[in-house]
Amino acid sequence: MIAVKLEPEPMALPPDYLHAKQGPMSWLTTTDHKRIALMFYGAVLVMFLLGGVFALLFRTELLSPRRDIMDATTYNKLFTWHGIVMVWLFLIPSIPNIFGNFILPLQLGARDLAFPRLNLASFYVYLVGATIVLSGLFAGGTDTGWTFYMPYSENTPVTLFPVVFGIFVVGISSIFTGLNFIATVHMLRAEGMTWRRLPLFTWSIYATSIILVLATPVLGLSLILVGLDHVFHLGVFDPATGGDPVLFQHLFWFYSHPAVYIMILPAMGVISEVVPTFAHRRPSSYAAIALSSLGIAFGGFLAWGHHMFVAGISTLDAGVFGIFSMFVAVFSAIKVFTWVATLYRGDIVFSTPLLYFFGFLFLFVFGGMTGVAVATQSLDVHWHDTYFIVAHFHFIMVGGSLTSFLAAAHYWFPKMFGRLYSERVGLLAASLVFMGFVLTFLPQFLLGNAGMPRRYYSYPAEYQWLHVLSTGGSYLLGSAVLLALGNLALALAYGARSEQNPWEARTFEWLSPSPPPEHNFESPPVIDREPYAFDLSEEQIRARAFPG
Amino acid sequence: MPAPSPAEQFATLERQGATLRFGMWLFLTSELLLFSGFFALYGAYRATYSADFQAALHHNTLAYGSVNTYVLLTSSFTVALSVSAIRRGAGKAASAWLGLSALFGLAFLVIKAAEYGVHIHEGALPGHWYRFREAPTLGGARFYTLYWITTGAHALHVTGGIGVLLWLAWHARRGRYLPEYHPTFEMGTLYWHFVDVMWIFIWPIFYLT
């Protein structure tokens, strides 16, 4: 007997990407950019928590002026591990590899990245690299600081090679990902998706990818040379055989200064999506934000010398590098003003991602202004290698990236998982993250200005009260991050089902169902308008994403 | 054999081919930046130890470097012949040309190894291992340090390139590349040309001037 269907089913949507295929192998061998993004999500979060634990351990040691729970070598190792894990295993891959991977094709109207298998390879290369780094660290290695300065790195008694080799491998993963994003943006934009219609997050990921592809190989090279110097005494940078240790700093910062923008540009991209959505306004200047991303990517390559003002570069060089560094601040300021202007007369909904933006704004502007200050030689000589620098780069690079990472985690949570998190807990956690962060690092500005050098496990007693404040702040920050992530983890299982577009966002990625089906779009979409104008009704949206 | 269909993320086969080409050029840009690190090191140290570098350079046997340049350039020529063979639809011929190119690549490595043997014998080794009597200077030690790491990294790339050529030859033999669609083949051979071009810059700075 044949049942005749009189009407088509009302919700004949294909299964979402989480349920399209079943079983662990369907994840481990997937080429779906959304699933790879989630695998990165898991791996990167593990690194984040690990790096946080290292920080809490050495902050605990700093509670009192003398030795408490660890000796000097252990302390040196812990701040090194914290830096290495946070910079190379968390911050650099975090937003690009998770949210870039997930959102970029959706924003472009593409069915996947240009090279899906390369994307999967990037994940496994990252895993292998991270494993090598961690095993190197846990096998007792590396007390050089995350910057591996010579000649100490050649002579340190602890192991070094596995760590730098692991970072080199992770770099290969970064290059694969950056290359994939650039190719996707160039070649896989949907019909009608012109360059001037690219969403701002995509612009920032594009700018980031350019840095990844151009700067990572130089870093990989210089770190491998440091490793070889350490193991085989090649003496590439060793003054004992005529080498130049400052040359290492040049090569290292030629990458690692742009790497700061690898961390902050995607963060700016997230902010550029969050602000228009929750202000219910278009960005007050699309072109200003998009072009300043490219300006930062370009200008970031010309600023590396400001790390070497006291390392023996000439006064003229230092002045030139200082001025180039300030250009980057100009581009950043353009962004800040544009975001704030977007809020002006907006219909603002006070939500968790937007609260992270307010935290971001303070940390980024404060960190940025202190950055302009240390870009001048006269001030930098005083602050160089003190806690002032530590506080400065944590404010701008970590504060900026961390708040945006959490903003993105909340903003795209319904898109990625189809569920809603608890807004109250989210708001509470965002406030605590901000308070913890400021409490941790504001005292460090004061410590640095008072003369406390970085990387010491003991200090004169008059610094103690500021250290205690800072350590207290770090505990608060750690708990707040756990609260934010715990809120999201609970929502994965127990969160209410989300609508397709719970924020009434106006960008294109919200036109596909949340969570999206395996292939994103049933038929190639056609983009017919500006990027922040997709405020259509539910029916129109469905008709557009699934014609017929 | 029917024309292949594009992967799901591409609208057309042309688009897919163009994307592969674009991706490969991006990858080569990244590789170029890697080698630029070696060249920057060379430039910086040569500026410091100009006379020592010139003295050390003349201890390098011109014949080894020049014969190797000749071998590598010839291999690029035979690789180019393999591409035109693919365009004619002659997969077996293409495979044979690539096999020959891989042999040239191997010859390059053998000559390089022989030259390394001479350097080891002379004590022209990097860094702390430097015992070269004919140029007992700090600059000489610098020069040979850079010589070893630069040519060593290049030799690794040649080895990888030989692997790529053999892989392409295997698939060309089985007729995987169509005359009208073979971007993978072209991009693999492009990698070989890149390795060759890098040597054209390494050769003068370590052997000629």
Short mmCIF file of N, CA, C and O in Angstrom, two decimals, chain A residues 31 110-116 154 168 175-176 178-180 182-184 186-189 212-218 220-221 225 228-229 231-245 247 251 254 518-519, chain B residues 7-11 14-42 44-45 48-49 125-129 137-139 141-142 145-146 148-149 153 176:
data_model
loop_
_atom_site.label_atom_id
_atom_site.label_comp_id
_atom_site.label_asym_id
_atom_site.label_seq_id
_atom_site.Cartn_x
_atom_site.Cartn_y
_atom_site.Cartn_z
N THR A 31 35.73 16.69 6.61
CA THR A 31 36.33 17.84 5.95
C THR A 31 35.39 19.04 6.04
O THR A 31 35.60 20.05 5.38
N ALA A 110 29.71 30.43 0.96
CA ALA A 110 30.41 29.29 0.36
C ALA A 110 29.99 28.00 1.05
O ALA A 110 29.55 28.01 2.19
N ARG A 111 30.14 26.89 0.33
CA ARG A 111 29.77 25.61 0.92
C ARG A 111 30.85 25.05 1.83
O ARG A 111 30.59 24.20 2.68
N ASP A 112 32.07 25.50 1.64
CA ASP A 112 33.17 25.07 2.51
C ASP A 112 34.35 25.99 2.23
O ASP A 112 34.23 26.91 1.42
N LEU A 113 35.48 25.73 2.90
CA LEU A 113 36.70 26.44 2.55
C LEU A 113 37.20 25.94 1.20
O LEU A 113 36.75 24.90 0.70
N ALA A 114 38.14 26.66 0.63
CA ALA A 114 38.65 26.28 -0.69
C ALA A 114 39.32 24.90 -0.65
O ALA A 114 39.17 24.11 -1.57
N PHE A 115 40.05 24.62 0.44
CA PHE A 115 40.78 23.35 0.53
C PHE A 115 40.39 22.62 1.82
O PHE A 115 41.09 22.71 2.82
N PRO A 116 39.28 21.90 1.79
CA PRO A 116 38.78 21.26 3.02
C PRO A 116 39.76 20.24 3.61
O PRO A 116 39.90 20.14 4.83
N GLU A 154 70.97 29.59 23.88
CA GLU A 154 71.95 28.60 23.43
C GLU A 154 72.54 27.85 24.61
O GLU A 154 72.89 26.68 24.50
N PHE A 168 57.40 25.39 15.58
CA PHE A 168 57.58 25.38 14.13
C PHE A 168 56.46 24.58 13.46
O PHE A 168 55.86 25.03 12.48
N ILE A 175 50.10 28.44 8.69
CA ILE A 175 50.26 28.80 7.28
C ILE A 175 49.17 28.13 6.45
O ILE A 175 48.55 28.76 5.59
N PHE A 176 48.91 26.85 6.74
CA PHE A 176 47.85 26.14 6.00
C PHE A 176 46.52 26.87 6.15
O PHE A 176 45.79 27.09 5.18
N GLY A 178 45.91 30.03 7.10
CA GLY A 178 45.92 31.36 6.49
C GLY A 178 45.77 31.29 4.99
O GLY A 178 44.97 32.02 4.38
N LEU A 179 46.53 30.37 4.39
CA LEU A 179 46.46 30.18 2.95
C LEU A 179 45.04 29.80 2.51
O LEU A 179 44.50 30.34 1.53
N ASN A 180 44.44 28.92 3.29
CA ASN A 180 43.10 28.44 2.98
C ASN A 180 42.09 29.60 3.03
O ASN A 180 41.22 29.73 2.15
N ILE A 182 42.70 32.87 2.71
CA ILE A 182 42.91 33.84 1.62
C ILE A 182 42.32 33.30 0.32
O ILE A 182 41.59 33.99 -0.39
N ALA A 183 42.64 32.03 0.02
CA ALA A 183 42.12 31.44 -1.22
C ALA A 183 40.59 31.43 -1.21
O ALA A 183 39.96 31.70 -2.23
N THR A 184 40.00 31.14 -0.06
CA THR A 184 38.54 31.09 0.02
C THR A 184 37.93 32.47 -0.23
O THR A 184 36.96 32.61 -0.97
N HIS A 186 39.21 34.92 -1.85
CA HIS A 186 39.38 35.35 -3.24
C HIS A 186 38.49 34.58 -4.20
O HIS A 186 37.95 35.14 -5.13
N MET A 187 38.37 33.27 -3.98
CA MET A 187 37.81 32.44 -5.03
C MET A 187 36.39 31.92 -4.75
O MET A 187 35.72 31.49 -5.66
N LEU A 188 35.94 31.93 -3.52
CA LEU A 188 34.67 31.26 -3.23
C LEU A 188 33.57 32.20 -2.73
O LEU A 188 32.63 31.77 -2.10
N ARG A 189 33.69 33.46 -3.04
CA ARG A 189 32.61 34.36 -2.66
C ARG A 189 31.38 34.05 -3.51
O ARG A 189 31.49 33.78 -4.70
N LEU A 212 49.69 35.72 8.64
CA LEU A 212 50.05 34.33 8.94
C LEU A 212 50.93 33.76 7.84
O LEU A 212 51.94 33.11 8.11
N VAL A 213 50.56 34.01 6.60
CA VAL A 213 51.29 33.40 5.49
C VAL A 213 52.67 34.04 5.33
O VAL A 213 53.64 33.36 5.01
N LEU A 214 52.76 35.34 5.58
CA LEU A 214 54.04 36.02 5.30
C LEU A 214 55.01 35.98 6.48
O LEU A 214 56.21 35.95 6.28
N ALA A 215 54.50 36.02 7.69
CA ALA A 215 55.41 36.17 8.83
C ALA A 215 55.78 34.84 9.47
O ALA A 215 56.90 34.69 9.96
N THR A 216 54.87 33.87 9.47
CA THR A 216 55.14 32.60 10.16
C THR A 216 56.41 31.90 9.70
O THR A 216 57.16 31.40 10.53
N PRO A 217 56.69 31.84 8.37
CA PRO A 217 57.91 31.13 7.98
C PRO A 217 59.18 31.73 8.58
O PRO A 217 60.10 30.98 8.92
N VAL A 218 59.23 33.05 8.72
CA VAL A 218 60.43 33.67 9.27
C VAL A 218 60.58 33.30 10.75
O VAL A 218 61.68 33.03 11.23
N GLY A 220 59.35 30.56 12.12
CA GLY A 220 59.70 29.14 12.15
C GLY A 220 61.19 28.97 11.95
O GLY A 220 61.87 28.24 12.69
N LEU A 221 61.72 29.69 10.97
CA LEU A 221 63.15 29.61 10.67
C LEU A 221 63.97 30.05 11.87
O LEU A 221 64.89 29.34 12.30
N LEU A 225 66.53 27.74 14.16
CA LEU A 225 67.96 28.06 14.28
C LEU A 225 68.36 28.15 15.75
O LEU A 225 69.45 27.69 16.13
N LEU A 228 68.70 24.63 16.92
CA LEU A 228 69.93 24.01 16.42
C LEU A 228 71.15 24.58 17.14
O LEU A 228 72.09 23.86 17.47
N ASP A 229 71.13 25.88 17.41
CA ASP A 229 72.20 26.50 18.18
C ASP A 229 72.34 25.83 19.52
O ASP A 229 73.43 25.57 20.01
N VAL A 231 71.30 22.76 20.47
CA VAL A 231 71.67 21.35 20.44
C VAL A 231 73.07 21.15 19.86
O VAL A 231 73.90 20.45 20.43
N PHE A 232 73.33 21.77 18.71
CA PHE A 232 74.59 21.48 17.99
C PHE A 232 75.61 22.61 18.10
O PHE A 232 76.67 22.52 17.50
N HIS A 233 75.26 23.68 18.79
CA HIS A 233 76.16 24.83 18.89
C HIS A 233 76.60 25.32 17.52
O HIS A 233 77.79 25.49 17.25
N LEU A 234 75.62 25.52 16.65
CA LEU A 234 75.94 26.08 15.35
C LEU A 234 76.41 27.53 15.49
O LEU A 234 77.12 28.05 14.65
N GLY A 235 75.95 28.17 16.54
CA GLY A 235 76.41 29.53 16.79
C GLY A 235 75.89 30.56 15.81
O GLY A 235 76.55 31.55 15.56
N VAL A 236 74.71 30.33 15.25
CA VAL A 236 74.19 31.29 14.27
C VAL A 236 74.06 32.67 14.92
O VAL A 236 74.37 33.68 14.30
N PHE A 237 73.61 32.68 16.16
CA PHE A 237 73.42 33.97 16.84
C PHE A 237 74.34 34.12 18.05
O PHE A 237 74.10 34.95 18.91
N ASP A 238 75.37 33.27 18.15
CA ASP A 238 76.17 33.24 19.37
C ASP A 238 77.36 34.18 19.26
O ASP A 238 78.23 34.00 18.41
N PRO A 239 77.44 35.19 20.13
CA PRO A 239 78.54 36.15 20.02
C PRO A 239 79.91 35.49 20.21
O PRO A 239 80.90 36.02 19.70
N ALA A 240 79.98 34.34 20.88
CA ALA A 240 81.27 33.68 21.10
C ALA A 240 81.93 33.29 19.78
O ALA A 240 83.15 33.24 19.68
N THR A 241 81.12 33.02 18.74
CA THR A 241 81.71 32.68 17.44
C THR A 241 81.43 33.79 16.43
O THR A 241 81.37 33.54 15.24
N GLY A 242 81.24 35.00 16.92
CA GLY A 242 81.06 36.11 15.99
C GLY A 242 79.61 36.36 15.60
O GLY A 242 79.34 37.20 14.75
N GLY A 243 78.68 35.61 16.20
CA GLY A 243 77.28 35.81 15.85
C GLY A 243 76.70 37.04 16.53
O GLY A 243 77.31 37.62 17.42
N ASP A 244 75.51 37.40 16.09
CA ASP A 244 74.89 38.64 16.58
C ASP A 244 73.55 38.31 17.23
O ASP A 244 72.59 37.99 16.53
N PRO A 245 73.49 38.37 18.55
CA PRO A 245 72.22 38.02 19.22
C PRO A 245 71.09 38.99 18.90
O PRO A 245 69.91 38.60 18.95
N LEU A 247 70.52 40.20 16.05
CA LEU A 247 69.96 39.75 14.77
C LEU A 247 68.81 38.77 15.01
O LEU A 247 67.80 38.79 14.31
N LEU A 251 64.90 39.05 13.65
CA LEU A 251 64.12 38.02 12.95
C LEU A 251 62.90 37.63 13.77
O LEU A 251 61.80 37.47 13.24
N PHE A 254 60.33 40.38 13.72
CA PHE A 254 59.75 40.59 12.39
C PHE A 254 58.48 39.74 12.25
O PHE A 254 57.52 40.13 11.61
N GLU A 518 24.85 20.48 6.78
CA GLU A 518 26.21 20.06 6.46
C GLU A 518 26.83 20.93 5.35
O GLU A 518 28.00 21.26 5.41
N HIS A 519 26.04 21.25 4.37
CA HIS A 519 26.63 21.97 3.22
C HIS A 519 26.28 23.45 3.22
O HIS A 519 26.37 24.10 2.17
N ALA B 7 34.77 19.65 -7.06
CA ALA B 7 34.43 19.38 -5.67
C ALA B 7 33.24 20.25 -5.27
O ALA B 7 32.97 21.27 -5.91
N GLU B 8 32.55 19.85 -4.18
CA GLU B 8 31.25 20.47 -3.90
C GLU B 8 31.33 21.97 -3.66
O GLU B 8 30.37 22.68 -3.92
N GLN B 9 32.49 22.48 -3.18
CA GLN B 9 32.53 23.90 -2.87
C GLN B 9 32.77 24.77 -4.10
O GLN B 9 32.71 25.99 -4.02
N PHE B 10 33.05 24.14 -5.25
CA PHE B 10 33.32 24.92 -6.46
C PHE B 10 32.17 24.81 -7.43
O PHE B 10 31.59 23.74 -7.62
N ALA B 11 31.85 25.95 -8.08
CA ALA B 11 30.77 25.95 -9.06
C ALA B 11 31.22 25.26 -10.34
O ALA B 11 30.47 24.50 -10.94
N GLU B 14 36.77 25.06 -13.81
CA GLU B 14 37.73 26.14 -14.07
C GLU B 14 38.05 26.87 -12.76
O GLU B 14 39.19 27.20 -12.47
N ARG B 15 36.99 27.10 -11.99
CA ARG B 15 37.15 27.79 -10.72
C ARG B 15 38.05 26.97 -9.80
O ARG B 15 38.91 27.51 -9.09
N GLN B 16 37.81 25.67 -9.78
CA GLN B 16 38.61 24.80 -8.92
C GLN B 16 40.08 24.85 -9.31
O GLN B 16 40.96 24.97 -8.47
N GLY B 17 40.33 24.79 -10.62
CA GLY B 17 41.71 24.85 -11.09
C GLY B 17 42.35 26.17 -10.73
O GLY B 17 43.49 26.23 -10.25
N ALA B 18 41.60 27.26 -10.94
CA ALA B 18 42.14 28.59 -10.63
C ALA B 18 42.45 28.71 -9.14
O ALA B 18 43.46 29.30 -8.75
N THR B 19 41.59 28.11 -8.30
CA THR B 19 41.81 28.20 -6.85
C THR B 19 43.06 27.42 -6.44
O THR B 19 43.85 27.88 -5.62
N LEU B 20 43.24 26.24 -7.07
CA LEU B 20 44.45 25.47 -6.78
C LEU B 20 45.69 26.26 -7.14
O LEU B 20 46.66 26.32 -6.38
N ARG B 21 45.66 26.91 -8.30
CA ARG B 21 46.81 27.70 -8.73
C ARG B 21 47.07 28.82 -7.74
O ARG B 21 48.20 29.05 -7.30
N PHE B 22 45.99 29.50 -7.36
CA PHE B 22 46.11 30.62 -6.43
C PHE B 22 46.70 30.15 -5.10
O PHE B 22 47.62 30.76 -4.55
N GLY B 23 46.19 29.02 -4.60
CA GLY B 23 46.69 28.48 -3.33
C GLY B 23 48.16 28.14 -3.41
O GLY B 23 48.92 28.40 -2.48
N MET B 24 48.57 27.58 -4.55
CA MET B 24 49.98 27.20 -4.69
C MET B 24 50.87 28.43 -4.70
O MET B 24 51.94 28.43 -4.07
N TRP B 25 50.43 29.48 -5.38
CA TRP B 25 51.26 30.70 -5.39
C TRP B 25 51.35 31.28 -3.99
O TRP B 25 52.40 31.79 -3.59
N LEU B 26 50.27 31.20 -3.22
CA LEU B 26 50.33 31.67 -1.84
C LEU B 26 51.35 30.86 -1.04
O LEU B 26 52.14 31.41 -0.28
N PHE B 27 51.31 29.55 -1.24
CA PHE B 27 52.24 28.69 -0.52
C PHE B 27 53.68 29.04 -0.89
O PHE B 27 54.56 29.13 -0.04
N LEU B 28 53.90 29.28 -2.19
CA LEU B 28 55.26 29.62 -2.62
C LEU B 28 55.69 30.98 -2.04
O LEU B 28 56.86 31.16 -1.72
N THR B 29 54.74 31.90 -1.90
CA THR B 29 55.07 33.17 -1.26
C THR B 29 55.56 32.93 0.16
O THR B 29 56.56 33.51 0.61
N SER B 30 54.87 32.04 0.86
CA SER B 30 55.26 31.70 2.21
C SER B 30 56.67 31.09 2.23
O SER B 30 57.52 31.45 3.05
N GLU B 31 56.92 30.17 1.30
CA GLU B 31 58.24 29.55 1.18
C GLU B 31 59.31 30.59 0.88
O GLU B 31 60.42 30.53 1.39
N LEU B 32 58.94 31.54 0.02
CA LEU B 32 59.88 32.60 -0.34
C LEU B 32 60.29 33.39 0.90
O LEU B 32 61.46 33.72 1.08
N LEU B 33 59.31 33.66 1.77
CA LEU B 33 59.62 34.38 3.00
C LEU B 33 60.55 33.56 3.89
O LEU B 33 61.41 34.10 4.58
N LEU B 34 60.39 32.22 3.86
CA LEU B 34 61.29 31.36 4.62
C LEU B 34 62.72 31.56 4.14
O LEU B 34 63.64 31.82 4.92
N PHE B 35 62.92 31.48 2.82
CA PHE B 35 64.27 31.64 2.29
C PHE B 35 64.76 33.06 2.48
O PHE B 35 65.96 33.30 2.63
N SER B 36 63.85 34.02 2.46
CA SER B 36 64.28 35.40 2.66
C SER B 36 64.93 35.57 4.03
O SER B 36 65.82 36.40 4.19
N GLY B 37 64.52 34.73 5.00
CA GLY B 37 65.17 34.75 6.31
C GLY B 37 66.65 34.40 6.18
O GLY B 37 67.52 35.07 6.75
N PHE B 38 66.96 33.35 5.39
CA PHE B 38 68.36 32.98 5.17
C PHE B 38 69.11 34.12 4.47
O PHE B 38 70.25 34.44 4.83
N PHE B 39 68.47 34.72 3.47
CA PHE B 39 69.15 35.78 2.73
C PHE B 39 69.38 37.00 3.62
O PHE B 39 70.42 37.67 3.51
N ALA B 40 68.42 37.27 4.50
CA ALA B 40 68.58 38.41 5.40
C ALA B 40 69.75 38.16 6.35
O ALA B 40 70.58 39.05 6.58
N LEU B 41 69.85 36.93 6.87
CA LEU B 41 70.98 36.58 7.74
C LEU B 41 72.29 36.77 6.99
O LEU B 41 73.25 37.35 7.51
N TYR B 42 72.32 36.27 5.75
CA TYR B 42 73.53 36.39 4.95
C TYR B 42 73.89 37.86 4.77
O TYR B 42 75.05 38.27 4.96
N ALA B 44 73.07 40.47 6.54
CA ALA B 44 73.49 41.14 7.78
C ALA B 44 74.92 40.76 8.15
O ALA B 44 75.74 41.62 8.48
N TYR B 45 75.24 39.45 8.06
CA TYR B 45 76.59 39.03 8.45
C TYR B 45 77.62 39.43 7.42
O TYR B 45 78.77 39.71 7.75
N THR B 48 78.75 42.81 8.12
CA THR B 48 79.67 42.89 9.26
C THR B 48 81.05 42.36 8.92
O THR B 48 82.06 42.92 9.32
N TYR B 49 81.08 41.23 8.21
CA TYR B 49 82.36 40.54 7.95
C TYR B 49 82.63 40.47 6.46
O TYR B 49 82.83 39.40 5.89
N LEU B 125 83.13 23.62 9.02
CA LEU B 125 81.87 23.22 9.64
C LEU B 125 81.24 24.41 10.35
O LEU B 125 81.91 25.41 10.59
N PRO B 126 79.96 24.32 10.68
CA PRO B 126 79.32 25.48 11.29
C PRO B 126 79.73 25.71 12.74
O PRO B 126 80.08 24.77 13.46
N GLY B 127 79.68 26.97 13.13
CA GLY B 127 79.76 27.39 14.53
C GLY B 127 80.95 26.86 15.29
O GLY B 127 82.10 27.00 14.86
N HIS B 128 80.67 26.22 16.42
CA HIS B 128 81.73 25.76 17.31
C HIS B 128 82.58 24.64 16.69
O HIS B 128 83.62 24.30 17.22
N TRP B 129 82.09 24.03 15.61
CA TRP B 129 82.80 22.91 14.99
C TRP B 129 83.76 23.39 13.92
O TRP B 129 84.43 22.60 13.28
N THR B 137 88.97 32.71 10.58
CA THR B 137 88.44 34.00 11.03
C THR B 137 87.02 33.80 11.56
O THR B 137 86.36 32.82 11.23
N LEU B 138 86.59 34.77 12.36
CA LEU B 138 85.21 34.74 12.82
C LEU B 138 84.25 34.80 11.63
O LEU B 138 83.24 34.09 11.57
N GLY B 139 84.57 35.67 10.67
CA GLY B 139 83.72 35.81 9.48
C GLY B 139 83.66 34.52 8.68
O GLY B 139 82.62 34.15 8.15
N ALA B 141 83.89 31.52 9.92
CA ALA B 141 82.98 30.63 10.65
C ALA B 141 81.53 31.01 10.38
O ALA B 141 80.68 30.15 10.17
N ARG B 142 81.26 32.31 10.36
CA ARG B 142 79.91 32.80 10.02
C ARG B 142 79.49 32.28 8.65
O ARG B 142 78.41 31.77 8.46
N THR B 145 78.77 28.66 8.58
CA THR B 145 77.52 28.37 9.31
C THR B 145 76.32 28.61 8.40
O THR B 145 75.44 27.76 8.24
N LEU B 146 76.34 29.80 7.78
CA LEU B 146 75.21 30.13 6.90
C LEU B 146 75.17 29.22 5.69
O LEU B 146 74.10 28.83 5.22
N TRP B 148 76.05 26.11 5.52
CA TRP B 148 75.47 24.81 5.87
C TRP B 148 73.97 24.89 6.08
O TRP B 148 73.22 24.05 5.57
N ILE B 149 73.52 25.89 6.80
CA ILE B 149 72.08 25.90 7.08
C ILE B 149 71.28 26.26 5.82
O ILE B 149 70.21 25.71 5.59
N ALA B 153 68.93 23.55 4.15
CA ALA B 153 67.48 23.74 4.01
C ALA B 153 67.07 23.57 2.56
O ALA B 153 66.02 22.97 2.25
N ARG B 176 46.02 9.94 -14.67
CA ARG B 176 45.10 10.72 -13.83
C ARG B 176 44.93 12.14 -14.33
O ARG B 176 43.97 12.80 -13.94
#
